[in-house]
Every structure is written in C-alpha cells, then in structure tokens.
Amino acid sequence: MRVLSVASEVFPLVKTGGLADVAGALPAALAGEGIAMRVMVPGYRDVLGALSGATEIHGYASLLGTPARLLAGTAGGLDLIVLDAPALFDRPGNPYLTPDGADWPDNWRRFAAFCRAAADVGAGAVESFVPDVVHCHDWQAGLVPAYLHYAEPTAARSVMTIHNIAFQGRFPASVFPHLGLPPQAWDVEGVEYYGGVGFLKAGLRHAGAITTVSPTYAEEICTQSGGMGLDGLLRQRSEVLSGIVNGIDTAVWDPAADPNLAANYTAATLPRRAANKRAIAEAFALTPDDSFLFCVVSRLGWQKGMDILGECIDGLVALGARLAVLGSGEAAIEGMFRAAAARYPGRVGIVTGYSEPLSHLLQGGSDSVLVPSRFEPCGLTQFYGLRYGCVPLVSRVGGLADTVIDANLAALDRGVATGFQFLPVEVPALTRAIARAIDLHRHAKAWKKLQQNGMKSDLSWGASARRYADLYRSLVA
Ligand code: ADP
Ligand code: GLC
C-alpha cells in the first residue's frame, strides 16, 4: 500500500511544533506495517537546501497562478515529494510567519497551491507514485480532500488528521474564486465556513476518515467548548472520527545515546542525571545546587497555560524549587518569565527562542517537566519527560489525560504512577500539584519508582502505527 502524507512541516527539516515530529516519524513507523509512505512538503528554503538526488516529477506552467514543479528526493532520511514554487515558498524564516511574526498575507494561496498539487498526486499525476491513500495533516492540508472530491473520481481515499483544532485556516470569501474549485463547492456542504473559506472545515467535510491525536481529544472536539466552531460537523461525522495517540521517535529521544546530554544514562543509572542538571544550571544561569528543578519546553501561548504558570512562580520558589524555561512565542509571556528571572536570580532562568539541543538537555536533567495546557490534542513533551525520567506534571486534558498516570495514593500503592495531573487549569490546582511533586521527591525511593515507571512505558509508534495501517486498509477495502 502506498500513502502520501501531506504536511506543512516535517522533522528534521522544518519544525515549529509536534506536527513536525509526527510527520517525520510516521514513515518509518508505518514501514513496519508494509506501508510505503512519502511525505509531501512545501519547498521552503530549508527543505530545498537539504534535498538530495532531486528529480522533477511534474511541472505546472501555472499552479493557482504561479509556475511550480514537483520534485522527488530524499532528505533527513525521508522520501519526499516537494512542491517547488519559489513565489510561494522561497522566503526567510518560519513556514507560516513573516520575519515580524505576522501571518504571510497570502497563506491561503500558498497552502491552497500545496493542497492542489497534493490532490493531483493523489489523483495519479505522478506515474511513479500513485497513492492508495492521501493522509492530510492540519488545515494546511485541509483542501486536499475537497480537491479530490470535486475532481474526476479517483481511487485515492483521504484521511484528515487534526493535530490542533485551534488552527483552522479561515480566510475571507473573496479568496474562493481563486481556489480553482467549482461553484458548487461554495456551500455548507463544501468549503464554506461561517461566510468565509475554511480549509480545515473542508477537509473534515470531505475526508474518508478523520482522526485526531488522542482518544480524549477526539471526545473534547465534539463538544461546544472543545470544537471551536467545528463540533457540529464533527458530531455529524462521529462515525468516521477516531483518536490515535502519537508515539515518539525513540532513537532521536534516547537518554542512553543522546548526544545533547552532558551524561548519558538509563533507568538503572539515574544518578548520572546530576551532570545534566548542572549543565542546565549553567545554561539557564541557575544556582548549581541539588534543589528540585522544574522545566518548561514549550511554545509560549494561551493554549499552553503559561500565564497560569507565571502566577505560580512565587509559590514554586518559596518551596525551594528552581525553574528553567525554554520557549518562544508571545512577547507578553516571555516578558513575564523574564521578570520572574530578574526577581529570582539563580532560581528562575529563561532562554527564549528555539533550541533542539537545550530541549533534550532539559529533559535529561530536570526533575519534572511542566505542561499546564488549557487544551492539548496529544502533547509530546510529556512523552519526552517520561522517556528521560523527567517526571511530567500535566493538566488532565486531551492527550495529557491519556498518557500520564497520576501519582495518587491508589496508583502509588499499585506502583503504576508516572507523573502528576491537575484540574482545573487554574492557579490553586497547579500550585497544589507543584507542592505534591516537591513533597514526593523527598521520598527518594518513591520518586525513583515514578521515574522508572515512565522510562519503561511503551512510547513507541508500534500500536498507533498499526491503527493507522488498519484505518488505511479499511478505507481501501
Ligand atoms: P505543540 O505541537 O502544540 O507545540 P507538542 O508537545 O506536541 O506541542 O510538541 C512540541 C514540540 O516542540 C516538542 O518536540 C518540543 O520538544 C518542541 N519544542 C517546543 N518549544 C521548543 C523550543 N523553544 N525549543 C526546542 N524545542 C521546542
Ligand atoms: C499539535 C498539538 C499537540 C500535538 C501535536 C502533534 O501541535 O498542539 O498537542 O502533540 O500537534 O500531534
């Protein structure tokens, strides 16, 4: 079986969040299921620069108004199909944002062209790779099922995966005539969404199957508060909706071999983590003592509950703990952490920006990783924490609810706990959870058990890859 995975970012070539990790890990995970997956990505500078052995497999004199071509090649260990359209993608910086942090004003055209080309591959435009299934990720790939639906009938089936329903790809009605869709697509049964065009909406309307990245999030998005406007459509399509939890790349995230760590370790050699803790203290300008160390590795935004964490810092420091924050995002939240670092020199440290090496080091040396998200479709940082013996402290929402076992008395008794959960996502509940973690840490044996439980939990793609494979097969059957 052949599957075209359509994603706007893919690790290790371009990454702004967990979507890239997932898109990058799926091909290897599915190869074990006998599925040949190619990833289709836009030809950003970083992608074209990394591509080797590229051959042109399709050309367009005009793809939604701009010359373009499809290249096949490999990069970062992945088989790629790249949409080379310089007018759309040969730009500096982030895949979605201008260097000033605003959305590129022509994002609708950039990703509509990307979707159009992916749908063409789905419809058989490239003889050497005719997919049975087109697997579309998030709004940037949302128009693919619509293009397939309104084109000549083809064999290719489509799957739409929601990694985050907060990002929907909504654009004004004025873009519709430029999308190359037939007039009847302008309809609630088509791509129309609250008077404009909805890319994700279009995908959810027309895909053969819909998935999201955890069972709990699959339920949450069918409710009015979790669906962010799309819950009605999702309830209508609930028969084809399922939640498949993400896995992680256990080779990239392996504390025994991770080159980003000062010291490598296993569940049997946890004391070696101390060297990583010292390296963190140095990188984040913290006092190099033995006190409890929390870390954050996150986009800094409303979803992630960082403003709530900000309000808990005084309490955290009063309990004798330290906090290291690695993140980028909203200036106000960065400012809040910076102010905390100034208030508590040596106790709170922040590094802003994006650093893959530091994100590994933090997991390899901190005692606990904080993930106080207001909502979280799956979340990957708690997995990395589990894998690295960096005990996750998370809100009980979405994928966080599904993947961390709270250290309540019953779970501790049965020896199955892997972390801490709290709800509601408010200051008092988070403050209590922080205190609970610091308390349990005083019991060295119980803490070690918590770490080891996490480290031995199965975080690989195995079971989830099988579920995707079963889903593809059921669509093709
Ligand atoms: P989301 O995709 O919503 O941002 P996830 O937890 O699924 O959340 O994935 C976040 C990914 O991005 C993880 O791989 C995490 O390690 C990484 N990450 C987030 N912020 C940073 C940062 N500032 N530097 C390095 N890696 C980061
Ligand atoms: C999104 C979600 C995150 C999820 C990731 C990969 O960015 O916010 O929870 O882990 O996609 O599926």
Coordinates of C-alpha atoms and ligand atoms in Angstrom, one line a residue:
M1 CA 0.0 0.0 0.0
R2 CA 1.2 3.5 -0.8
V3 CA 0.4 6.5 1.3
L4 CA 1.1 10.2 0.6
S5 CA 1.4 12.1 3.8
V6 CA 0.8 15.8 3.3
A7 CA 2.3 18.0 6.0
S8 CA 3.4 21.7 6.2
E9 CA 6.4 20.8 8.4
V10 CA 8.5 17.7 9.0
F11 CA 11.3 16.9 11.4
P12 CA 14.3 17.2 10.9
L13 CA 13.8 19.7 8.1
V14 CA 11.3 22.2 9.3
K15 CA 9.7 22.3 12.7
T16 CA 7.5 24.7 14.7
G17 CA 5.8 22.1 16.9
G18 CA 4.7 18.5 17.4
L19 CA 3.2 18.1 13.9
A20 CA 6.8 18.0 12.5
D21 CA 7.8 15.3 14.9
V22 CA 4.8 13.2 14.0
A23 CA 5.1 13.7 10.2
G24 CA 8.8 12.8 10.4
A25 CA 8.3 9.7 12.5
L26 CA 5.3 8.1 10.7
P27 CA 7.0 6.8 7.6
A28 CA 9.5 4.6 9.5
A29 CA 6.8 3.5 11.9
L30 CA 4.5 2.5 9.0
A31 CA 7.2 0.8 7.0
G32 CA 7.0 -1.9 9.6
E33 CA 3.3 -2.3 8.6
G34 CA 4.2 -2.8 5.0
I35 CA 3.2 0.7 4.0
A36 CA 5.3 2.9 1.7
M37 CA 4.8 6.4 2.8
R38 CA 6.1 9.5 1.1
V39 CA 5.9 12.9 2.7
M40 CA 4.8 15.9 0.7
V41 CA 6.1 19.2 1.9
P42 CA 6.3 22.8 0.6
G43 CA 9.7 23.7 -0.9
Y44 CA 10.8 26.1 1.8
R45 CA 14.4 27.2 1.6
D46 CA 15.5 24.7 4.3
V47 CA 13.8 21.8 2.5
L48 CA 15.2 22.6 -0.9
G49 CA 18.7 23.2 0.6
A50 CA 18.6 19.7 2.2
L51 CA 17.2 17.8 -0.7
S52 CA 19.5 15.4 -2.4
G53 CA 19.1 13.4 -5.7
A54 CA 16.1 15.6 -6.6
T55 CA 14.3 14.8 -9.9
E56 CA 11.4 16.7 -11.4
I57 CA 8.4 14.5 -11.5
H58 CA 5.7 17.0 -12.5
G59 CA 5.6 20.5 -13.9
Y60 CA 3.0 23.3 -13.8
A61 CA 3.1 26.4 -16.1
S62 CA 0.6 27.8 -13.6
L63 CA -0.4 26.4 -10.3
L64 CA -3.1 28.7 -8.9
G65 CA -1.3 31.5 -10.8
T66 CA 2.4 30.7 -10.3
P67 CA 4.9 28.4 -12.0
A68 CA 5.8 25.3 -10.0
R69 CA 7.1 21.9 -10.1
L70 CA 7.1 18.7 -8.0
L71 CA 10.5 17.3 -7.0
A72 CA 11.1 13.8 -5.7
G73 CA 14.2 13.3 -3.5
T74 CA 15.4 12.4 -0.1
A75 CA 16.4 14.5 2.9
G76 CA 16.8 13.7 6.6
G77 CA 16.2 10.0 5.9
L78 CA 12.8 10.7 4.4
D79 CA 11.4 10.1 0.9
L80 CA 9.9 13.4 0.0
I81 CA 7.8 15.0 -2.7
V82 CA 8.5 18.7 -2.6
L83 CA 6.4 21.4 -4.1
D84 CA 9.0 23.8 -5.6
A85 CA 7.1 27.1 -6.1
P86 CA 9.6 29.9 -5.4
A87 CA 7.0 32.7 -5.5
L88 CA 5.2 31.0 -2.6
F89 CA 7.9 29.3 -0.5
D90 CA 11.3 30.8 -1.2
R91 CA 11.1 33.1 1.8
P92 CA 13.1 33.6 5.0
G93 CA 12.1 32.2 8.4
N94 CA 9.1 30.4 9.8
P95 CA 6.8 28.4 7.4
Y96 CA 3.8 30.5 8.3
L97 CA 5.0 33.8 9.6
T98 CA 6.9 36.8 8.2
P99 CA 10.1 37.8 10.0
D100 CA 8.0 40.2 12.0
G101 CA 5.8 37.4 13.3
A102 CA 2.6 38.2 11.2
D103 CA 0.9 35.6 9.1
W104 CA 2.0 35.8 5.5
P105 CA -0.9 37.6 3.8
D106 CA -1.0 35.0 1.0
N107 CA -1.1 32.0 3.2
W108 CA -4.4 31.0 1.6
R109 CA -2.7 30.8 -1.8
R110 CA 0.5 29.2 -0.5
F111 CA -1.4 26.3 1.1
A112 CA -4.2 26.1 -1.5
A113 CA -1.5 25.5 -4.1
F114 CA 0.2 23.0 -1.9
C115 CA -3.2 21.2 -1.5
R116 CA -4.0 21.4 -5.2
A117 CA -0.7 19.7 -6.0
A118 CA -1.1 17.1 -3.4
A119 CA -4.5 16.2 -4.7
D120 CA -3.0 15.9 -8.2
V121 CA -0.5 13.4 -6.9
G122 CA -3.5 11.7 -5.2
A123 CA -5.3 11.6 -8.5
G124 CA -2.3 9.9 -10.2
A125 CA -0.4 12.8 -11.8
V126 CA 2.9 11.2 -10.9
E127 CA 3.2 7.8 -12.5
S128 CA 6.0 6.5 -10.3
F129 CA 4.0 7.1 -7.1
V130 CA 0.2 6.7 -7.2
P131 CA -1.0 6.6 -3.6
D132 CA -3.9 4.5 -2.4
V133 CA -4.4 6.9 0.5
V134 CA -3.7 10.6 1.0
H135 CA -3.1 11.4 4.6
C136 CA -3.6 15.1 5.3
H137 CA -2.4 16.9 8.4
D138 CA -4.0 20.0 9.8
W139 CA -5.5 23.0 8.0
Q140 CA -2.6 23.5 5.7
A141 CA -3.6 20.2 4.0
G142 CA -7.3 20.7 4.6
L143 CA -8.3 21.5 1.0
V144 CA -6.8 18.2 -0.4
P145 CA -10.0 16.1 0.4
A146 CA -12.1 18.9 -1.2
Y147 CA -10.0 19.0 -4.4
L148 CA -10.2 15.2 -4.6
H149 CA -13.9 15.3 -4.0
Y150 CA -14.7 17.8 -6.7
A151 CA -12.3 16.3 -9.3
E152 CA -12.7 13.3 -11.6
P153 CA -13.4 10.3 -9.4
T154 CA -10.1 8.7 -8.3
A155 CA -9.2 5.6 -6.3
A156 CA -7.3 7.5 -3.7
R157 CA -9.0 7.8 -0.3
S158 CA -8.3 10.5 2.2
V159 CA -7.7 10.8 5.9
M160 CA -7.8 14.1 7.7
T161 CA -5.8 14.3 10.9
I162 CA -6.5 17.1 13.4
H163 CA -3.3 18.0 15.4
N164 CA -4.8 21.2 16.8
I165 CA -8.3 22.4 16.1
A166 CA -7.5 25.9 17.2
F167 CA -5.7 26.5 13.9
Q168 CA -8.4 26.3 11.2
G169 CA -7.2 28.1 8.1
R170 CA -10.1 30.6 7.8
F171 CA -10.0 33.1 5.0
P172 CA -12.4 35.7 3.5
A173 CA -15.0 34.6 0.9
S174 CA -13.0 36.7 -1.6
V175 CA -10.4 34.1 -2.0
F176 CA -12.9 31.4 -3.1
P177 CA -12.8 32.3 -6.8
H178 CA -9.0 31.9 -6.9
L179 CA -9.0 28.3 -5.5
G180 CA -9.9 26.6 -8.7
L181 CA -12.9 24.8 -7.1
P182 CA -16.2 24.5 -8.9
P183 CA -19.0 26.9 -7.9
Q184 CA -20.9 24.2 -6.0
A185 CA -18.1 23.9 -3.5
W186 CA -19.3 27.3 -2.1
D187 CA -21.7 25.6 0.2
V188 CA -22.0 24.5 3.8
E189 CA -21.6 21.0 2.4
G190 CA -18.4 22.2 0.8
V191 CA -15.7 24.6 1.8
E192 CA -17.9 27.5 3.0
Y193 CA -17.4 28.2 6.8
Y194 CA -19.2 31.0 8.6
G195 CA -19.3 33.1 5.5
G196 CA -15.7 32.5 4.5
V197 CA -13.5 29.7 3.3
G198 CA -12.5 27.1 5.9
F199 CA -9.5 24.9 5.0
L200 CA -9.8 22.5 7.9
K201 CA -13.6 22.5 7.7
A202 CA -13.3 21.5 4.0
G203 CA -11.0 18.6 5.0
L204 CA -13.3 17.4 7.7
R205 CA -16.3 17.6 5.4
H206 CA -14.8 15.6 2.6
A207 CA -12.2 13.2 4.1
G208 CA -13.0 9.5 4.1
A209 CA -11.9 9.3 7.7
I210 CA -11.0 11.8 10.4
T211 CA -8.5 11.2 13.1
T212 CA -7.1 13.2 15.9
V213 CA -4.1 12.6 18.1
S214 CA -5.7 11.1 21.3
P215 CA -8.9 9.5 22.4
T216 CA -9.8 12.2 24.9
Y217 CA -9.2 15.0 22.4
A218 CA -11.5 13.1 20.0
E219 CA -14.2 13.5 22.6
E220 CA -13.4 17.1 23.5
I221 CA -13.6 18.4 20.0
C222 CA -17.2 17.1 19.7
T223 CA -18.2 19.4 22.5
Q224 CA -19.1 23.1 22.1
S225 CA -16.2 24.3 24.1
G226 CA -13.6 22.0 22.6
G227 CA -14.8 22.1 19.0
M228 CA -14.1 25.8 18.4
G229 CA -16.9 26.0 15.9
L230 CA -16.4 22.6 14.2
D231 CA -18.1 20.5 16.9
G232 CA -21.4 20.3 14.9
L233 CA -19.7 18.9 11.8
L234 CA -17.6 16.5 13.9
R235 CA -20.6 15.2 15.8
Q236 CA -22.3 14.7 12.4
R237 CA -19.2 12.7 11.2
S238 CA -18.5 11.0 14.5
E239 CA -18.8 7.5 12.9
V240 CA -15.6 8.2 10.9
L241 CA -13.8 10.0 13.7
S242 CA -11.2 8.3 16.0
G243 CA -8.4 9.2 18.3
I244 CA -5.0 7.6 17.7
V245 CA -2.4 8.7 20.2
N246 CA 1.0 9.8 18.9
G247 CA 4.3 7.9 19.6
I248 CA 7.8 9.3 19.7
D249 CA 10.9 8.6 17.8
T250 CA 12.7 6.5 20.5
A251 CA 16.0 6.7 18.6
V252 CA 16.1 10.5 18.5
W253 CA 14.9 10.6 22.1
D254 CA 17.1 8.1 23.9
P255 CA 18.8 9.1 27.1
A256 CA 21.3 6.3 26.8
A257 CA 22.7 7.7 23.5
D258 CA 21.5 11.3 23.2
P259 CA 24.5 13.5 22.1
N260 CA 22.9 16.6 23.5
L261 CA 23.3 15.4 27.1
A262 CA 26.4 16.0 29.4
A263 CA 25.9 12.5 30.6
N264 CA 24.0 9.5 29.2
Y265 CA 22.1 7.2 31.4
T266 CA 19.4 4.5 31.7
A267 CA 16.8 3.6 34.2
A268 CA 19.5 1.7 36.1
T269 CA 21.9 4.7 36.3
L270 CA 19.7 7.6 37.2
P271 CA 22.2 9.3 39.4
R272 CA 24.1 10.3 36.3
R273 CA 21.4 12.8 35.5
A274 CA 23.1 15.0 38.1
A275 CA 25.7 16.1 35.5
N276 CA 22.9 17.2 33.2
K277 CA 21.2 19.1 36.0
R278 CA 24.5 21.0 36.5
A279 CA 24.7 21.7 32.7
I280 CA 21.2 23.1 32.8
A281 CA 22.1 25.3 35.8
E282 CA 24.9 26.8 33.7
A283 CA 22.9 27.3 30.6
F284 CA 20.0 28.9 32.4
A285 CA 22.0 30.9 35.0
L286 CA 20.7 29.0 37.9
T287 CA 22.3 28.2 41.3
P288 CA 24.1 24.8 40.9
D289 CA 22.5 23.2 43.9
D290 CA 20.5 20.0 44.4
S291 CA 17.2 21.6 44.8
F292 CA 14.1 20.5 42.8
L293 CA 14.3 21.6 39.2
F294 CA 11.2 22.1 37.1
C295 CA 11.5 22.8 33.4
V296 CA 9.3 24.0 30.5
V297 CA 9.9 23.3 26.8
S298 CA 7.0 25.0 25.0
R299 CA 5.5 27.4 22.6
L300 CA 4.6 30.3 24.8
G301 CA 0.9 30.9 24.3
W302 CA -2.5 30.7 25.7
Q303 CA -3.0 27.1 24.8
K304 CA -0.1 26.0 26.9
G305 CA -1.3 27.7 30.1
M306 CA 1.9 29.6 30.6
D307 CA 0.2 32.7 32.0
I308 CA -1.1 30.5 34.8
L309 CA 2.3 29.0 35.5
G310 CA 3.6 32.6 35.7
E311 CA 1.3 33.2 38.6
C312 CA 2.6 30.1 40.4
I313 CA 6.3 31.1 40.3
D314 CA 6.4 32.9 43.6
G315 CA 5.0 29.8 45.3
L316 CA 7.3 27.5 43.5
V317 CA 10.4 29.5 44.5
A318 CA 9.1 29.8 48.1
L319 CA 9.0 26.0 48.2
G320 CA 12.7 26.0 47.4
A321 CA 12.4 24.8 43.8
R322 CA 14.0 26.2 40.6
L323 CA 12.5 26.7 37.2
A324 CA 14.2 26.6 33.7
V325 CA 12.1 27.8 30.8
L326 CA 12.9 27.2 27.1
G327 CA 10.3 28.7 24.9
S328 CA 9.3 31.1 22.2
G329 CA 6.1 32.8 21.4
E330 CA 4.0 35.6 22.8
A331 CA 6.1 38.6 23.9
A332 CA 3.9 39.2 27.0
I333 CA 4.6 35.7 28.3
E334 CA 8.3 35.9 27.5
G335 CA 8.3 39.2 29.4
M336 CA 6.6 37.6 32.4
F337 CA 9.2 34.8 32.7
R338 CA 12.0 37.4 32.2
A339 CA 10.6 39.4 35.0
A340 CA 10.5 36.3 37.2
A341 CA 14.1 35.6 36.3
A342 CA 15.0 39.1 37.4
R343 CA 13.0 38.8 40.6
Y344 CA 14.6 35.4 41.5
P345 CA 18.2 35.4 40.2
G346 CA 19.6 31.9 40.3
R347 CA 16.1 30.4 40.9
V348 CA 14.3 31.1 37.6
G349 CA 16.0 31.2 34.2
I350 CA 14.6 31.6 30.7
V351 CA 16.2 31.0 27.3
T352 CA 13.9 32.3 24.6
G353 CA 14.0 31.0 21.0
Y354 CA 14.1 27.5 19.6
S355 CA 16.9 25.1 20.6
E356 CA 16.6 21.4 19.9
P357 CA 19.8 20.6 22.0
L358 CA 18.6 22.5 25.0
S359 CA 15.2 20.8 24.8
H360 CA 16.9 17.5 25.1
L361 CA 19.2 18.6 27.9
L362 CA 16.3 20.0 30.0
Q363 CA 14.5 16.6 29.8
G364 CA 17.8 14.8 30.7
G365 CA 18.5 16.8 33.9
S366 CA 15.3 18.4 35.3
D367 CA 13.3 16.6 37.9
S368 CA 9.9 17.5 36.3
V369 CA 8.6 18.9 33.1
L370 CA 5.6 21.2 33.5
V371 CA 2.8 21.0 30.9
P372 CA -0.2 23.0 32.3
S373 CA -2.1 23.3 28.9
R374 CA -5.6 24.6 28.7
F375 CA -6.1 22.1 26.0
E376 CA -3.7 19.6 24.4
P377 CA -4.5 17.4 21.5
C378 CA -1.8 15.0 22.3
G379 CA 1.4 16.7 23.6
L380 CA 4.8 15.3 23.1
T381 CA 6.9 16.9 25.8
Q382 CA 5.3 14.7 28.4
F383 CA 6.4 11.7 26.4
Y384 CA 10.0 13.0 26.2
G385 CA 9.8 13.6 30.0
L386 CA 8.6 10.1 30.6
R387 CA 11.3 8.6 28.5
Y388 CA 14.0 10.7 30.2
G389 CA 13.0 10.2 33.8
C390 CA 11.9 13.9 33.9
V391 CA 8.5 13.4 35.7
P392 CA 5.7 15.1 33.8
L393 CA 3.3 17.4 35.7
V394 CA 0.4 18.0 33.4
S395 CA -3.2 19.3 33.3
R396 CA -5.7 16.5 32.9
V397 CA -6.9 17.4 29.4
G398 CA -6.7 15.8 25.9
G399 CA -3.7 13.6 25.3
L400 CA -2.1 14.6 28.6
A401 CA -5.1 12.8 30.4
D402 CA -4.5 9.7 28.3
T403 CA -0.7 9.4 28.7
V404 CA 0.3 10.3 32.3
I405 CA -0.8 8.2 35.3
D406 CA -1.3 10.5 38.3
A407 CA 0.6 9.7 41.5
N408 CA -2.5 9.4 43.7
L409 CA -2.4 7.1 46.6
A410 CA -4.1 4.2 44.7
A411 CA -1.6 4.4 41.8
L412 CA 1.4 4.8 44.1
D413 CA 0.1 1.8 46.0
R414 CA -0.1 -0.3 42.9
G415 CA 3.2 1.0 41.7
V416 CA 1.9 2.3 38.4
A417 CA 2.1 6.1 38.7
T418 CA 4.2 8.0 36.1
G419 CA 3.5 11.7 36.9
F420 CA 1.2 14.3 38.3
Q421 CA -2.1 15.6 36.9
F422 CA -4.2 18.6 38.0
L423 CA -7.5 20.2 37.1
P424 CA -8.9 22.8 36.6
V425 CA -6.2 24.7 34.8
E426 CA -6.1 27.4 37.4
V427 CA -3.5 28.8 39.8
P428 CA -4.6 26.9 43.0
A429 CA -4.8 23.5 41.4
L430 CA -1.4 23.9 39.7
T431 CA 0.1 25.3 42.9
R432 CA -1.1 22.2 44.8
A433 CA 0.3 19.9 42.1
I434 CA 3.7 21.6 42.2
A435 CA 3.8 21.1 46.0
R436 CA 2.8 17.5 45.7
A437 CA 5.7 16.9 43.3
I438 CA 8.2 18.6 45.6
D439 CA 6.8 16.6 48.5
L440 CA 7.1 13.2 46.8
H441 CA 10.6 14.0 45.7
R442 CA 11.7 13.9 49.3
H443 CA 10.9 10.2 49.3
A444 CA 13.8 9.0 47.1
K445 CA 12.5 5.5 46.6
A446 CA 9.0 6.5 45.6
W447 CA 10.5 9.2 43.2
K448 CA 12.8 6.7 41.6
K449 CA 9.9 4.3 41.0
L450 CA 8.0 7.1 39.4
Q451 CA 10.9 7.8 37.1
Q452 CA 11.4 4.2 36.2
N453 CA 7.8 3.6 35.5
G454 CA 7.8 6.4 33.0
M455 CA 11.0 5.2 31.4
K456 CA 9.8 1.7 30.8
S457 CA 6.3 2.7 29.5
D458 CA 5.9 1.9 25.8
L459 CA 6.1 5.3 24.0
S460 CA 7.0 3.9 20.6
W461 CA 4.8 4.1 17.5
G462 CA 4.1 0.4 17.4
A463 CA 0.5 0.2 18.4
S464 CA -0.5 3.5 16.9
A465 CA 1.2 2.7 13.6
R466 CA -0.9 -0.5 13.5
R467 CA -4.0 1.6 14.0
Y468 CA -3.2 3.9 11.1
A469 CA -2.4 0.9 8.9
D470 CA -5.7 -0.7 9.8
L471 CA -7.5 2.5 9.0
Y472 CA -5.9 2.9 5.6
R473 CA -6.7 -0.7 4.8
S474 CA -10.3 -0.3 5.9
L475 CA -10.7 2.7 3.5
V476 CA -9.2 0.9 0.6
A477 CA -11.1 -2.3 1.1
Ligands
ADP1 P1 2.8 21.7 20.1 O1 2.9 20.9 18.9 O2 1.4 22.1 20.4 O3 3.7 22.8 20.2 P2 3.8 19.2 21.4 O4 4.1 18.9 22.8 O5 3.1 18.3 20.6 O6 3.2 20.7 21.3 O7 5.2 19.4 20.6 C1 6.1 20.4 20.8 C2 7.4 20.0 20.2 O8 8.2 21.2 20.0 C3 8.3 19.1 21.1 O9 9.1 18.3 20.2 C4 9.1 20.1 21.9 O10 10.3 19.5 22.4 C5 9.4 21.1 20.9 N1 9.6 22.5 21.3 C6 8.7 23.4 21.8 N2 9.3 24.6 22.1 C7 10.6 24.4 21.8 C8 11.7 25.3 21.9 N3 11.6 26.5 22.4 N4 12.9 24.8 21.6 C9 13.1 23.5 21.2 N5 12.0 22.6 21.0 C10 10.8 23.1 21.4
GLC2 C1 -0.3 19.9 17.8 C2 -0.8 19.8 19.2 C3 -0.1 18.8 20.1 C4 0.2 17.5 19.4 C5 0.9 17.8 18.1 C6 1.3 16.6 17.3 O1 0.7 20.8 17.7 O2 -0.9 21.0 19.8 O3 -0.8 18.5 21.3 O4 1.1 16.7 20.2 O5 0.1 18.6 17.3 O6 0.1 15.8 17.0

